[in-house]
Each structure stands twice: as C-alpha cells, then as structure tokens.
C-alpha cells in the first residue's frame, strides 16, 4: 500500500466523525450497530473472534500434553524425515521433536492473542497521546498550536512512509530477540496510524458548533478536549483498533518467522512454529499448515469485523 | 454608559498559502470597523446579507475569533485586552445562542451534563445536586419538562433543542446574550414560539440581547435598535420604528423595499429598488463607499474614493452615506439600478405564498432579504424540526 493511499484511507476514516450523521451521536452508533447485526461479514468476523478468544483464554488449561513434553521420543527423530501425523492421541500429530501439535497450537493461540492485543495497545496508547496532543494543539492552541501540530505531523508522516515491516525489523534489531521485542516493534508501526487518525478526527470535530458553544460557556480548554472533542473522535479509532489487531497478528507472525520471536520452546507462538516447520515442509507440510491457517483465520476474523464496522459507520458506503 | 460598547472592531482573517511555510497572501475583511452600543435591557438587531460578517462580529464579542483591532467594552472592561483566563471567566456574563440547535449540542452529553458544563466551569453550585435544582428551574422557565435531564439532544425536536441552547446560556445568569440567527434553522411555525420565549425571558430577567438575523420581520419584532451591515461594516443604525418608517441609507432602502407592507393601499403603491451587480468579496472590498458598486445613487468620484463614516443625521438615524440628506430630500436621482412597482408581475420579492390583500401583518410574515431567500429555503429543509411539529410542553 503506497503512502498516499495509506494516508487517504486514514483521512477518510477520520472524516467519518465529521459527517452530518454524527450530529445525532448516540443514534449514529445505534444505527451502525443495527447495520452490523444484519451484516454477514460482521457476524462471521465476530464468531471467529469469539471462538479464537475462548481458545486463547481457556485453551492452555485444556492441553492434553505439555507443549514441551517429548513423550514420543521413540517415534520421531529430529531431521530424519519421519513424522507422526494426526491420530487418536495426537489430533494434529507430532512435530519434529515429538511434541503434541494440538497442545502447542492451543498455547500458541494465547501467545498470538497476547501479541496482537498488547502491540495494538502500544500503538493505540502512544498514537492516542501523540495524535491527541497534535489535535488539541491544532484545534484550540491558536497559531502556536498549529505550528506544533504541523511539526508533529511531519514526523508522523515520515514514520508512515517507512514500510512497516522495515520499521519493525529495525526496532527488533535494536532490542534483540524476545516476545517483548515483537510486541513493541509491531506496536511502533501502529503509532503513526492511530496518531493521524485521532488527530484528523479531532480536527473535524474542532470546528463543530458544540465546541464553540463550550468555549463560549467558558469551559477550560483542557476539558473541552477531554470531555467534548475526544469522545466524539473515538469511533474511527475503535474501528482502526479492530483492523489493527489483524495486522498486528500477521506482522508479529512475520517477525517471529524472520527469527525475531521468542525462542523459548515452552511458550510456542504460531509465527515461530511456522518458521520451525519450514525446514520440514517437504516431509511434514501439515506442521506448517496448522499455525498458518490459525494466523489466517484469526486475522480474517478481525479484518471482517473491522471492515464491517467501517462500512456501518461510513454513510458513503451505505447502500 | 451603555452595557456593551463596540468601538472600531475589526476582524481580519489571514488567507494563507504555502506548502511548508504558510505565507499570508491577503485578508478576508470579515468585520471592518464596527462601532455600536447596546443598552442594558434592550435588544440590538443586526441584519445584513449572507457573508457580511454578522456571525463573525457576534463571535468577536465573545472573543471566539481574534479581534484584529478595536475594543469591546462590557460594563467598563475591555474584553479585547483581557488575558485568556480572565476572558474565560468573563464569558459567564456574555452568552451565545447558536443558529444550528443540534450542531451546537454535544451529541454524547445528556441535557443535564450539557447544562452543567458551564456551571462547573464557573464554580456555580457546590455539588451536582444543587446544580440540578437550578437546571430544573431554568428548564421550567424555557418550557422544557424536567424529565429532559437524562435525555440526549437527538431525542428532541428542533424548537426544543433551541430551548436547550437558551437554557444553557441562562444557567450562567449572563448580562448579555448574543443570538446568532436563533430561529433561522427552525420550522416557521416554531420560530414565533422561540422568539416569544426570548422576549418573555428578557422581560422577566432583564436580559440584554444582540440578535443577529437576516430575517427583517424577526428583527423588527424584537429589536429596539437595528443596525444594518454591509460587507463588514454598519451602513445604518436607527431605532427599530424609525428605520422601518424611513430607511435613509440606499442599501437599507433596497432591503426594505422588498418587504411587503400590511396596508393593501400602501402595498399597491410600494416600489421595489432592484440592485445591480453582485455582492463583492470581503477579501477584496471596493474602495471608498463599500456599497458604491451597487448603489443606485452612487455619485462619481467621492463615492468611489472616500469612505463615508457613520454619522448622525437626525431622527435617531446614524447613516454611512455622503449623500443621505440629498437622497432623502429627493435632490439626487438614480444613477443606476431600477425602481419598479413591487406588485408588478415578475417582481418576486416575497417567497412566502401569502397575499398582502388579506392584511397579514408584516410581523407574521417572514420576509426575506432577496439575496438570502434562496439560502434560507435551503437552510430550512434539512432541519429535522420541520418533520416533527413542536411538541407542546
Ligand atoms: N474562520 C474564518 N476564516 C476565514 N474566513 C472566514 C472565517 N469565518 C468567516 N469567514 C469569512 O468572513 C466573511 C463573513 O462571514 P460571516 O460568517 O461572519 O457572515 P454572516 O454575515 O454571518 O453570513 P451568514 O448569513 O451566511 O451566516 C465570509 O466571507 C466568510 O467566508
Ligand atoms: S456614499 Fe455614495 S455609494 Fe455609498 S451609499 Fe451613499 S450614495 Fe451610495
Ligand atoms: Mg452567520
């Protein structure tokens, strides 16, 4: 995705809050929710997410075997081209070290959810602070504020222009190999997206009459930002957060695949599992298929719900 | 001394261009030297075509836009010079009612929260309980049920929303309320109710109003004094009745000639002054008299070079025209434009389908300044108010 379309997309999402329909605030969401309920995309997305979250939360307690247990040492020998496929005791078969794939997938689900949520939160919180500051400066800070805003935005645009994986790899390279690294690296990539989105949305709200009304009431600027502008600027941010969960999961998997993920075998992660499976792809393709399908399906779930939410909120996309 | 005095107020918006560094390439002279006085307990009506700077002037009084030059003195304090925090506290005494009732209410706040906001900002009431009592009393005054407290703006009709806007201003017990086209977004049937409410509140609470409108009938009905604006400055100011009886400035004459007269005999003889040319851009106002490009009486030289100041010409009229007396006495004749019979076929001056023969009073007839007739028609359409009739409360 080129920088221009990326920026345009963020801008469009930000503008949604400024559309006429928003003036009926609460009913906008009610209306959007009604649309969501009748959208197949949203329902499929929500079901996938629900199943994934349940698996991620309770799954690790239900594993038939410990993810590191190599009880079947006799059956599988490292790198000898012999693998145990799915069978009664091991639904997904064994991996190259004789560990139960099903158990590892369950534990991995939690890791994947954790990476997705934490890195999105990192991006959300940092982006929220930067975008909020920028938006507040631009809307209520006068001339000086506009200058602060444009400096911040140039910086954000620079970050946005860097290919996200490159940015993530550079962060990971600096911080070394661990799960935290992956989460931070993926989170950093989301920062400019959230910052630009919130700022754009706040700018759209900044000119609204109710903001002017609050000013004329003598409400303090800080309170106008926190109690008037920001709450009305959140809808696109919520949509973006849903979409970001999908991106984060894929990007985290990509980083793990590139060898930057958590090397600890006790807490398998789908991306790492995928990377390890690569060596045995010729003999045991299923070892790669399980984590790959897991990643694809969960990312799909978040994307479906996010896109459906975006459509439900966007009057231009409504039929 | 008057309660509110504006002296030489100018608001110029810079026009910026440039990619990296903004360059100022010019200014929009939205308000360009307005001086007026509003007496305590009275209503000052401000009329003028769209874009002449009425809203900007109203906002400058509250310092919602930066004042480029001039002073706004409320009760002896020059607001233009107040530092930010003091200005914020001063806003309690100056409140505003907005044109778009829905847009001026935060959709995510319920009525109690909307009405509390200002009180909290000014430390009125020691707890929410006390504030709620006060809000209930004000809601009652503006004719809203007290069960409105927990509801949200979209649950009300247009007229009710404007009542909420008025209540929001009232809870702060202001001295002056600036009403920027308080009824132009409302359904015609509701307009009168809101105007009457404003009048009652004024009587009861001794409020002072600065009412901005393009609807001459509305302004005449409630104003003691009327100021007519053209391209950022006042061209005429007079007591309401005097202005309607005999407008002195050519621009006011043209505006008034479009308003039907209730007396059918007078109405039959009414003449309509048709202005030529378009409204010039406030970014590039004409030299000399701002009105000379369209003035039917414009004289060579002086009108195009010397800017007329607002001066007292007797009868309570202050007029910014070099030739006001000569025009009044009929010494000068038209140099351009056209005077036609208002009742002539094809001269459509009143968008409302009402018949002057029936003797409808001008007060009830929302006569529009011709240049605004179209805009107003557009404005009224999206207002949800027109769909649901005002629920009587
Ligand atoms: N923030 C701004 N920046 C630049 N120009 C502005 C700004 N606000 C208003 N203007 C310009 O100033 C002029 C006066 O605008 P204003 O809104 O005061 O007119 P108005 O008399 O209230 O018109 P209307 O009847 O349409 O409300 C217009 O030409 C407008 O485009
Ligand atoms: S000064 Fe001249 S142009 Fe201006 S209103 Fe008077 S006659 Fe017309
Ligand atoms: Mg206006």
XYZ file of C-alpha atoms and ligand atoms in Angstrom:
752
model
C 0.000 0.000 0.000
C 1.542 3.290 -1.048
C 1.903 6.088 1.445
C -0.671 8.193 -0.365
C -3.408 5.578 -0.192
C -2.471 4.775 3.384
C -2.819 8.424 4.364
C -6.000 8.798 2.331
C -7.568 5.816 3.986
C -6.754 7.130 7.438
C -8.056 10.551 6.478
C -11.305 9.139 5.165
C -11.840 7.208 8.358
C -11.072 10.305 10.390
C -13.582 12.344 8.441
C -16.387 9.972 9.293
C -16.867 11.614 12.638
C -17.418 14.937 10.946
C -20.199 13.798 8.663
C -23.645 15.188 9.199
C -24.938 11.919 10.585
C -22.666 12.245 13.573
C -24.628 15.154 14.855
C -27.019 12.592 16.199
C -24.142 10.892 18.031
C -25.719 8.184 20.099
C -28.126 7.236 17.353
C -25.250 7.047 14.882
C -23.829 4.187 16.888
C -27.215 2.611 17.359
C -27.758 2.832 13.628
C -24.292 1.402 12.953
C -24.955 -1.436 15.370
C -28.215 -2.240 13.629
C -26.336 -2.413 10.332
C -23.654 -4.599 11.902
C -26.221 -7.075 13.146
C -27.535 -7.579 9.636
C -24.090 -7.779 8.068
C -22.876 -11.324 7.314
C -19.299 -10.080 7.284
C -19.624 -8.708 10.803
C -21.271 -11.834 12.150
C -18.683 -14.194 10.656
C -15.910 -11.926 11.930
C -17.404 -11.748 15.395
C -17.886 -15.524 15.595
C -14.291 -16.188 14.528
C -13.012 -13.694 17.074
C -15.177 -15.139 19.832
C -14.006 -18.707 19.147
C -10.387 -17.548 18.950
C -10.604 -15.625 22.200
C -12.214 -18.565 24.021
C -9.490 -20.904 22.746
C -6.777 -18.453 23.678
C -8.134 -17.940 27.172
C -9.121 -21.445 28.241
C -7.154 -23.494 25.685
C -3.854 -23.648 27.528
C -5.603 -25.227 30.545
C -7.078 -27.974 28.385
C -3.928 -29.133 26.607
C -3.679 -32.915 26.587
C 0.114 -32.673 26.895
C 2.596 -30.022 27.994
C 3.798 -28.118 24.934
C 7.349 -29.172 25.673
C 6.679 -32.795 26.527
C 8.565 -35.090 24.166
C 6.937 -38.288 25.382
C 7.056 -39.822 21.979
C 10.783 -39.527 21.648
C 10.989 -43.010 20.261
C 8.684 -42.316 17.402
C 10.159 -39.185 15.940
C 13.756 -38.416 15.310
C 14.975 -34.925 14.621
C 15.538 -34.286 10.942
C 15.188 -37.858 9.862
C 12.159 -37.362 7.719
C 9.844 -39.436 9.907
C 6.765 -37.763 11.272
C 3.710 -38.795 13.168
C 0.557 -37.427 11.595
C -2.839 -36.907 13.197
C -4.057 -39.831 15.259
C -6.252 -40.645 18.238
C -3.902 -39.465 20.978
C -2.485 -36.548 18.985
C -5.199 -34.851 16.956
C -2.748 -32.742 14.972
C 0.113 -35.197 15.104
C 3.594 -34.619 16.488
C 6.231 -32.146 15.464
C 9.867 -32.876 14.663
C 10.727 -33.222 18.355
C 7.747 -35.353 19.142
C 5.735 -32.636 20.812
C 1.970 -32.630 20.539
C 1.000 -30.132 17.809
C -2.538 -29.687 19.142
C -1.269 -28.676 22.574
C 1.224 -26.329 21.013
C -1.463 -24.714 18.861
C -3.642 -24.087 21.938
C -0.810 -22.488 23.869
C 0.206 -20.595 20.748
C -3.263 -19.120 20.397
C -2.849 -17.333 23.694
C 0.559 -16.014 22.617
C -0.875 -14.798 19.346
C -3.766 -13.044 21.053
C -1.370 -11.553 23.578
C 0.942 -10.224 20.885
C -1.957 -8.830 18.896
C -3.633 -7.133 21.836
C -0.510 -5.818 23.528
C 1.081 -4.456 20.386
C -2.180 -2.851 19.291
C -2.461 -1.332 22.762
C 1.079 0.012 22.485
C 0.244 1.580 19.152
C -3.109 2.811 20.412
C -1.828 4.412 23.599
C 1.224 6.070 22.052
C -0.697 7.081 18.942
C -3.507 8.390 21.111
C -1.164 10.581 23.130
C 0.667 11.937 20.097
C -2.457 12.372 17.981
C -4.402 13.813 20.900
C -1.672 16.327 21.626
C -1.426 17.261 17.988
C -5.181 17.519 17.555
C -5.617 19.547 20.729
C -2.842 21.920 19.699
C -4.319 22.342 16.230
C -7.889 22.922 17.344
C -7.506 25.060 20.448
C -3.862 26.094 20.569
C -4.092 29.075 18.248
C -1.244 29.943 15.893
C 1.479 28.424 18.061
C -0.556 25.249 18.406
C -0.910 24.933 14.651
C 2.847 25.095 14.328
C 3.349 22.402 16.976
C 0.787 20.290 15.184
C 2.441 20.588 11.810
C 5.854 19.632 13.223
C 4.385 16.539 14.889
C 2.510 15.629 11.749
C 5.595 15.868 9.502
C 7.280 13.421 11.854
C 4.274 11.107 11.838
C 4.105 11.219 8.042
C 7.756 10.201 7.923
C 7.026 7.206 10.120
C 4.025 6.376 7.983
C 6.139 6.487 4.842
C 8.526 3.780 6.089
C 7.485 0.258 5.124
C 6.030 -1.152 8.314
C 7.992 -4.396 8.289
C 11.245 -2.484 7.824
C 10.382 -0.288 10.765
C 9.522 -3.307 12.871
C 12.707 -5.143 11.872
C 14.821 -2.117 12.794
C 13.187 -1.898 16.196
C 13.640 -5.613 16.709
C 17.269 -5.411 15.605
C 17.951 -2.794 18.245
C 16.153 -4.628 21.033
C 17.170 -8.217 20.482
C 15.161 -11.410 20.218
C 12.154 -11.752 22.506
C 8.400 -11.631 22.621
C 8.545 -8.120 24.078
C 10.599 -7.030 21.099
C 7.982 -8.338 18.705
C 5.183 -6.619 20.571
C 6.980 -3.286 20.727
C 8.124 -3.491 17.129
C 4.641 -4.232 15.881
C 3.183 -1.602 18.212
C 5.532 1.114 16.970
C 4.328 0.518 13.447
C 0.752 1.265 14.540
C 1.620 4.505 16.316
C 1.507 6.845 13.294
C -1.725 5.291 12.072
C -3.544 5.914 15.341
C -1.961 9.330 15.796
C -3.009 10.543 12.379
C -6.451 9.080 12.730
C -7.242 10.638 16.088
C -5.785 13.972 15.099
C -7.742 14.064 11.844
C -10.893 13.135 13.647
C -10.322 15.764 16.343
C -9.710 18.409 13.715
C -13.001 17.529 12.098
C -14.723 17.931 15.467
C -12.773 21.043 16.423
C -14.794 23.288 14.149
C -18.143 21.966 15.332
C -20.595 24.373 16.895
C -20.765 22.463 20.153
C -17.041 23.027 20.652
C -17.575 26.731 20.025
C -20.504 26.601 22.421
C -18.334 25.041 25.129
C -15.755 27.752 24.577
C -18.367 30.445 24.863
C -19.586 28.868 28.085
C -16.117 29.408 29.466
C -15.218 25.733 29.731
C -11.464 25.280 30.114
C -9.610 24.213 27.000
C -8.274 21.038 28.546
C -11.767 19.998 29.487
C -13.124 20.841 26.047
C -10.559 18.460 24.598
C -11.164 15.653 27.063
C -14.911 15.856 27.506
C -16.091 17.217 24.172
C -13.687 16.667 21.303
C -12.036 13.350 22.163
C -15.208 11.366 22.996
C -16.651 12.428 19.658
C -13.496 11.439 17.802
C -13.319 7.849 19.012
C -15.443 5.928 16.504
C -12.807 5.706 13.762
C -10.162 4.858 16.356
C -12.212 1.907 17.569
C -12.663 0.682 14.010
C -8.956 1.055 13.357
C -8.065 -0.826 16.536
C -10.082 -3.814 15.319
C -8.371 -3.735 11.949
C -5.004 -3.274 13.640
C -5.401 -6.466 15.624
C -5.356 -8.368 12.336
C -2.312 -6.503 11.040
C -0.534 -6.928 14.350
C -1.086 -10.686 14.391
C 0.238 -11.035 10.859
C 3.173 -8.746 11.434
C 4.083 -10.422 14.708
C 3.994 -13.765 12.919
C 6.175 -12.342 10.179
C 8.717 -11.081 12.682
C 8.726 -14.402 14.510
C 9.082 -16.144 11.189
C 12.097 -13.991 10.448
C 13.623 -15.271 13.657
C 12.961 -12.318 15.911
C 10.323 -14.004 18.022
C 10.525 -15.671 21.374
C 12.987 -18.585 21.225
C 11.590 -20.188 24.405
C 10.144 -23.593 23.383
C 7.881 -23.643 26.455
C 5.712 -20.872 25.040
C 5.223 -21.629 21.393
C 3.909 -18.900 19.170
C 2.279 -19.527 15.794
C 4.832 -17.431 13.910
C 7.743 -19.283 15.492
C 6.065 -22.611 14.858
C 5.648 -21.671 11.240
C 9.323 -20.771 10.994
C 10.376 -24.100 12.515
C 8.019 -26.042 10.275
C 9.654 -24.590 7.208
C 12.627 -26.935 7.458
C 10.361 -29.952 7.356
C 7.920 -28.660 4.805
C 8.684 -31.395 2.267
C 8.047 -34.241 4.717
C 5.500 -32.736 7.044
C 3.596 -29.885 5.374
C 0.854 -30.118 7.977
C 3.241 -28.822 10.618
C 3.249 -25.508 8.740
C -0.387 -25.612 7.756
C -1.792 -25.591 11.319
C -0.155 -22.370 12.505
C -0.546 -20.744 9.087
C -4.274 -21.466 8.995
C -4.574 -20.276 12.591
C -2.958 -16.961 11.715
C -5.007 -16.507 8.566
C -8.335 -17.282 10.204
C -7.861 -15.010 13.219
C -6.541 -12.150 11.075
C -9.510 -12.679 8.792
C -11.900 -12.505 11.737
C -10.590 -9.151 12.917
C -10.458 -7.778 9.376
C -14.026 -8.831 8.637
C -15.390 -7.239 11.785
C -13.278 -4.103 11.366
C -14.260 -3.599 7.752
C -17.910 -4.229 8.558
C -17.721 -1.623 11.324
C -16.095 0.828 8.966
C -18.823 0.281 6.424
C -21.558 0.564 9.005
C -20.188 3.918 10.111
C -19.451 5.278 6.674
C -22.521 6.876 5.126
C -20.814 6.940 1.730
C -20.520 3.173 1.674
C -24.098 2.595 2.736
C -26.386 1.156 0.131
C -22.680 54.352 29.658
C -24.044 51.520 27.627
C -23.713 47.969 28.846
C -21.897 46.780 25.740
C -19.884 49.095 23.525
C -18.018 48.094 20.409
C -15.562 50.605 19.068
C -13.889 50.248 15.696
C -13.937 46.450 15.874
C -12.077 44.776 13.040
C -11.700 41.064 12.427
C -9.452 40.210 9.513
C -8.846 36.570 8.662
C -5.482 35.957 7.022
C -5.609 33.992 3.772
C -2.750 31.525 3.931
C -0.949 29.766 1.153
C 2.147 27.637 1.001
C 3.207 24.042 1.360
C 5.794 24.031 4.111
C 5.735 27.560 5.477
C 2.433 29.391 5.443
C 2.530 32.746 3.735
C -0.189 35.307 4.266
C -1.336 36.330 0.819
C -4.219 38.571 1.851
C -7.044 39.038 4.302
C -10.762 38.472 4.457
C -12.052 41.722 5.890
C -14.957 39.974 7.610
C -15.580 42.778 10.096
C -14.025 46.062 9.176
C -14.590 48.787 11.690
C -17.878 48.388 13.553
C -18.867 50.685 16.389
C -22.136 50.199 18.196
C -23.682 50.419 21.618
C -26.135 48.059 23.241
C -28.111 49.494 26.131
C -28.872 47.405 29.198
C -32.205 45.620 28.967
C -32.616 46.389 25.290
C -32.296 44.401 22.094
C -29.963 45.335 19.322
C -30.800 43.699 15.999
C -28.126 43.159 13.404
C -29.216 42.481 9.832
C -27.406 42.044 6.553
C -26.865 39.735 3.629
C -25.107 36.402 3.944
C -21.374 36.793 4.332
C -21.469 40.401 5.501
C -19.801 39.425 8.774
C -22.681 39.225 11.259
C -21.630 35.930 12.768
C -18.007 36.990 12.910
C -18.969 40.189 14.720
C -21.055 38.239 17.226
C -18.210 35.811 17.841
C -15.680 38.591 18.225
C -17.675 39.954 21.160
C -17.101 36.638 22.952
C -13.548 36.533 21.626
C -14.292 33.249 19.870
C -12.385 34.804 16.974
C -9.358 37.035 17.397
C -10.101 40.734 17.333
C -7.655 42.388 14.938
C -8.315 45.902 16.128
C -10.746 47.883 18.239
C -12.345 47.384 21.610
C -15.315 45.510 23.027
C -16.242 47.059 26.336
C -18.656 45.242 28.608
C -19.607 47.211 31.667
C -16.331 49.126 31.674
C -13.997 46.202 30.914
C -12.282 45.993 27.532
C -12.628 42.349 26.564
C -10.260 42.650 23.623
C -7.393 43.188 26.035
C -8.270 40.588 28.679
C -5.771 37.787 29.142
C -7.079 34.285 28.352
C -8.062 33.073 31.803
C -9.797 36.317 32.744
C -11.654 36.293 29.437
C -12.761 32.741 30.165
C -14.231 33.852 33.497
C -15.835 36.872 31.868
C -17.711 34.653 29.457
C -20.149 33.947 32.229
C -21.584 37.417 31.659
C -21.805 37.052 27.878
C -23.535 34.088 26.399
C -24.390 32.894 22.954
C -27.300 31.085 21.330
C -26.342 29.370 18.115
C -28.001 29.110 14.737
C -27.871 25.332 14.468
C -29.528 23.988 17.617
C -28.464 20.386 17.036
C -24.903 21.125 15.957
C -24.317 23.275 18.992
C -25.201 20.475 21.413
C -22.693 17.718 22.053
C -24.448 14.548 20.818
C -22.816 12.425 23.516
C -23.821 14.502 26.502
C -27.240 14.336 28.062
C -29.116 17.516 28.850
C -28.081 17.610 32.474
C -24.455 17.253 31.526
C -24.736 19.900 28.787
C -26.325 22.378 31.156
C -23.901 21.594 33.985
C -20.802 22.159 31.883
C -20.848 25.952 32.152
C -21.764 25.920 35.847
C -18.868 23.614 36.630
C -16.509 25.815 34.643
C -17.516 28.829 36.699
C -17.851 27.066 40.024
C -21.596 27.635 40.312
C -23.315 25.318 42.777
C -21.375 23.350 45.343
C -22.457 19.915 44.175
C -24.343 18.311 41.320
C -27.461 18.162 43.499
C -27.533 21.930 43.802
C -26.766 22.401 40.119
C -29.563 20.017 39.192
C -32.070 22.052 41.182
C -31.033 25.178 39.342
C -31.127 23.434 35.975
C -34.647 22.200 36.693
C -35.768 25.727 37.456
C -34.268 27.013 34.197
C -35.754 24.157 32.171
C -39.115 25.134 33.551
C -38.502 28.753 32.510
C -37.723 27.798 28.922
C -40.671 25.431 28.775
C -38.995 22.028 28.893
C -40.098 19.172 31.165
C -37.676 18.245 33.928
C -37.569 14.658 32.663
C -35.499 16.111 29.822
C -32.444 15.937 32.079
C -31.452 12.371 31.296
C -32.217 12.571 27.602
C -29.913 13.298 24.670
C -30.131 16.142 22.132
C -31.285 13.960 19.237
C -34.378 12.972 21.191
C -35.790 16.499 20.961
C -37.473 18.499 18.230
C -35.770 21.493 16.631
C -37.613 24.039 18.733
C -36.918 22.110 21.925
C -33.243 21.899 21.065
C -33.094 25.636 20.696
C -34.768 25.920 24.090
C -31.974 23.760 25.470
C -29.469 26.121 23.855
C -31.189 29.064 25.502
C -31.284 27.271 28.865
C -27.573 26.554 28.575
C -26.926 30.277 28.232
C -29.344 31.164 31.041
C -27.919 28.928 33.769
C -24.880 31.199 33.912
C -27.087 34.242 34.555
C -25.454 36.340 31.852
C -25.988 40.060 31.293
C -25.838 39.857 27.532
C -26.956 37.065 25.224
C -25.838 37.065 21.629
C -28.348 35.226 19.463
C -26.878 34.294 16.099
C -29.854 33.633 13.850
C -31.662 31.925 16.718
C -34.629 30.812 14.655
C -33.451 30.575 11.054
C -32.876 26.816 11.287
C -36.337 26.264 12.732
C -39.632 25.482 11.153
C -41.672 28.634 10.549
C -44.385 27.509 12.947
C -41.839 27.139 15.741
C -39.976 30.379 15.044
C -42.590 32.558 16.686
C -42.619 30.410 19.836
C -38.886 30.746 20.285
C -38.935 34.483 19.588
C -41.716 34.931 22.128
C -39.761 32.918 24.653
C -36.744 35.173 24.152
C -38.948 38.219 24.703
C -40.544 36.820 27.848
C -37.170 35.917 29.282
C -35.916 39.410 28.581
C -38.840 40.935 30.464
C -38.509 38.565 33.347
C -34.746 38.555 33.744
C -33.802 41.971 32.372
C -31.572 40.444 29.706
C -29.767 42.401 27.018
C -29.750 40.874 23.537
C -27.663 41.241 20.450
C -29.792 39.455 17.877
C -28.320 38.579 14.528
C -30.722 37.747 11.717
C -31.273 38.072 8.042
C -34.987 37.944 8.514
C -36.172 41.542 8.739
C -39.526 40.615 10.257
C -37.903 38.729 13.138
C -35.511 41.555 13.897
C -38.153 44.247 13.716
C -40.383 42.350 16.056
C -37.928 42.149 18.925
C -35.361 44.915 18.420
C -35.214 48.328 19.998
C -32.364 49.381 17.763
C -31.376 47.920 14.423
C -28.009 48.012 12.736
C -27.705 47.172 9.056
C -24.423 45.623 7.957
C -22.908 45.552 4.524
C -19.514 43.990 3.782
C -18.174 44.105 7.306
C -19.386 47.492 8.450
C -22.549 49.207 9.605
C -24.234 51.300 6.967
C -27.172 52.445 9.041
C -28.353 52.314 12.609
C -31.646 53.580 13.938
C -34.404 52.798 16.406
C -36.454 49.962 15.007
C -39.548 52.001 14.146
C -37.594 54.877 12.636
C -35.647 52.504 10.434
C -38.767 50.856 9.129
C -40.638 54.127 8.732
C -37.944 55.773 6.709
C -34.739 53.989 5.836
C -32.065 56.519 4.944
C -29.176 54.527 3.539
C -29.542 53.368 -0.072
C -28.755 49.791 0.925
C -31.369 49.815 3.682
C -33.862 51.342 1.262
C -33.274 48.495 -1.157
C -33.674 45.893 1.607
C -36.840 47.462 2.948
C -38.381 47.858 -0.462
C -38.514 44.075 -0.650
C -40.651 43.770 2.470
C -44.414 43.749 1.842
C -46.479 46.294 3.717
C -49.590 45.156 5.618
C -51.718 48.075 4.399
C -53.082 46.988 0.998
C -53.311 50.566 -0.312
C -49.701 51.302 0.538
C -48.705 47.886 -0.692
C -50.198 48.598 -4.100
C -48.030 51.672 -4.476
C -44.930 50.069 -2.966
C -41.868 50.443 -5.137
C -39.125 47.941 -5.321
C -35.496 49.016 -5.708
C -33.604 46.421 -7.717
C -29.887 46.349 -7.050
C -27.466 45.707 -9.863
C -24.268 43.708 -9.598
C -23.117 41.010 -7.219
C -22.032 41.234 -3.624
C -18.278 41.996 -3.725
C -15.901 39.622 -1.949
C -14.919 40.623 1.591
C -11.353 39.636 0.672
C -11.274 42.433 -1.852
C -13.755 45.108 -0.782
C -14.422 48.122 -3.054
C -12.628 51.369 -2.350
C -14.437 54.353 -0.903
C -18.010 53.539 -0.010
C -18.233 49.743 0.159
C -21.650 49.967 -1.463
C -20.732 52.147 -4.426
C -20.503 49.248 -6.864
C -24.211 48.565 -6.385
C -25.621 51.807 -5.034
C -28.416 53.205 -7.224
C -27.497 56.746 -6.129
C -23.713 56.430 -6.354
C -22.063 59.682 -7.394
C -18.884 59.890 -9.420
C -15.578 60.493 -7.596
C -16.459 60.871 -3.956
C -18.353 57.610 -3.508
C -15.530 55.616 -5.047
C -12.711 57.297 -3.164
C -13.875 58.478 0.242
C -15.222 56.030 2.779
C -18.308 57.501 4.471
C -18.323 57.394 8.279
C -21.398 56.574 10.314
C -22.861 59.991 11.217
C -25.955 61.216 12.964
C -28.376 62.790 10.521
C -31.222 63.349 12.940
C -34.326 61.358 13.762
C -32.177 58.793 15.559
C -30.563 57.685 12.295
C -26.852 57.098 12.007
C -26.009 56.619 8.364
C -22.788 55.918 6.488
C -23.557 57.734 3.259
C -22.187 61.008 1.930
C -25.469 61.927 0.348
C -28.043 60.652 2.831
C -29.766 64.036 3.198
C -29.865 64.717 -0.533
C -31.284 61.293 -1.247
C -33.928 61.741 1.448
C -34.997 65.110 0.072
C -35.140 63.717 -3.438
C -32.452 66.082 -4.710
C -30.444 63.220 -6.156
C -31.831 60.906 -8.742
C -30.933 57.346 -9.545
C -27.726 56.761 -11.434
C -28.198 53.029 -11.876
C -30.451 50.241 -10.798
C -34.167 50.259 -11.279
C -37.246 51.151 -9.300
C -40.259 49.114 -10.210
C -43.679 48.540 -8.785
C -43.408 45.792 -6.231
C -46.751 44.393 -7.297
C -45.763 44.281 -10.944
C -45.824 40.833 -12.407
C -42.484 39.086 -12.439
C -41.094 41.007 -9.478
C -40.974 38.312 -6.951
C -39.902 39.689 -3.657
C -41.688 37.588 -1.164
C -41.009 33.875 -1.227
C -43.903 33.185 1.117
C -47.154 32.389 -0.648
C -49.174 34.941 1.225
C -51.492 37.548 -0.118
C -50.987 41.120 1.039
C -54.698 41.740 0.346
C -55.640 39.620 3.327
C -53.851 42.075 5.536
C -51.351 39.658 7.090
C -49.195 41.725 9.357
C -45.577 42.085 8.399
C -44.526 40.713 11.746
C -46.016 37.352 10.991
C -44.665 37.226 7.511
C -41.102 36.043 7.405
C -39.931 38.393 4.693
C -36.502 37.592 3.420
C -33.782 39.765 2.074
C -33.909 38.747 -1.586
C -30.287 37.706 -1.710
C -30.971 35.307 1.097
C -34.286 33.954 0.078
C -32.745 31.014 -1.674
C -30.249 30.258 1.029
C -32.902 30.336 3.677
C -35.075 27.975 1.762
C -32.164 25.578 1.628
C -31.363 26.040 5.282
C -34.811 25.152 6.358
C -35.004 21.884 4.561
C -32.556 19.722 6.490
C -33.745 20.904 9.859
C -35.468 17.920 11.330
C -37.679 20.388 13.068
C -39.853 20.625 10.013
C -40.676 16.953 10.166
C -41.887 16.740 13.697
C -44.097 19.520 14.879
C -43.039 21.132 18.122
C -44.396 19.108 20.966
C -46.246 21.454 23.199
C -44.727 21.442 26.637
N -12.512 31.434 10.222
C -12.601 32.095 9.056
N -11.534 32.162 8.233
C -11.597 32.834 7.066
N -12.684 33.485 6.637
C -13.784 33.463 7.400
C -13.806 32.764 8.656
N -15.038 32.903 9.203
C -15.753 33.657 8.334
N -15.005 33.992 7.256
C -15.432 34.839 6.127
O -15.834 36.070 6.641
C -16.989 36.545 5.957
C -18.083 36.837 6.932
O -18.586 35.624 7.437
P -19.762 35.539 8.497
O -19.972 34.104 8.801
O -19.461 36.424 9.629
O -21.004 36.105 7.681
P -22.533 36.154 8.092
O -22.969 37.533 7.906
O -22.736 35.533 9.408
O -23.182 35.271 6.971
P -24.383 34.210 7.084
O -25.634 34.989 6.983
O -24.166 33.338 5.883
O -24.234 33.474 8.353
C -17.347 35.488 4.941
O -16.841 35.888 3.686
C -16.631 34.265 5.418
O -16.246 33.488 4.315
S -21.891 57.078 -0.163
Fe -22.413 57.057 -2.288
S -22.243 54.949 -2.889
Fe -22.277 54.989 -0.696
S -24.372 54.713 -0.198
Fe -24.074 56.899 -0.253
S -24.572 57.452 -2.327
Fe -24.351 55.273 -2.324
Mg -23.863 33.847 10.113
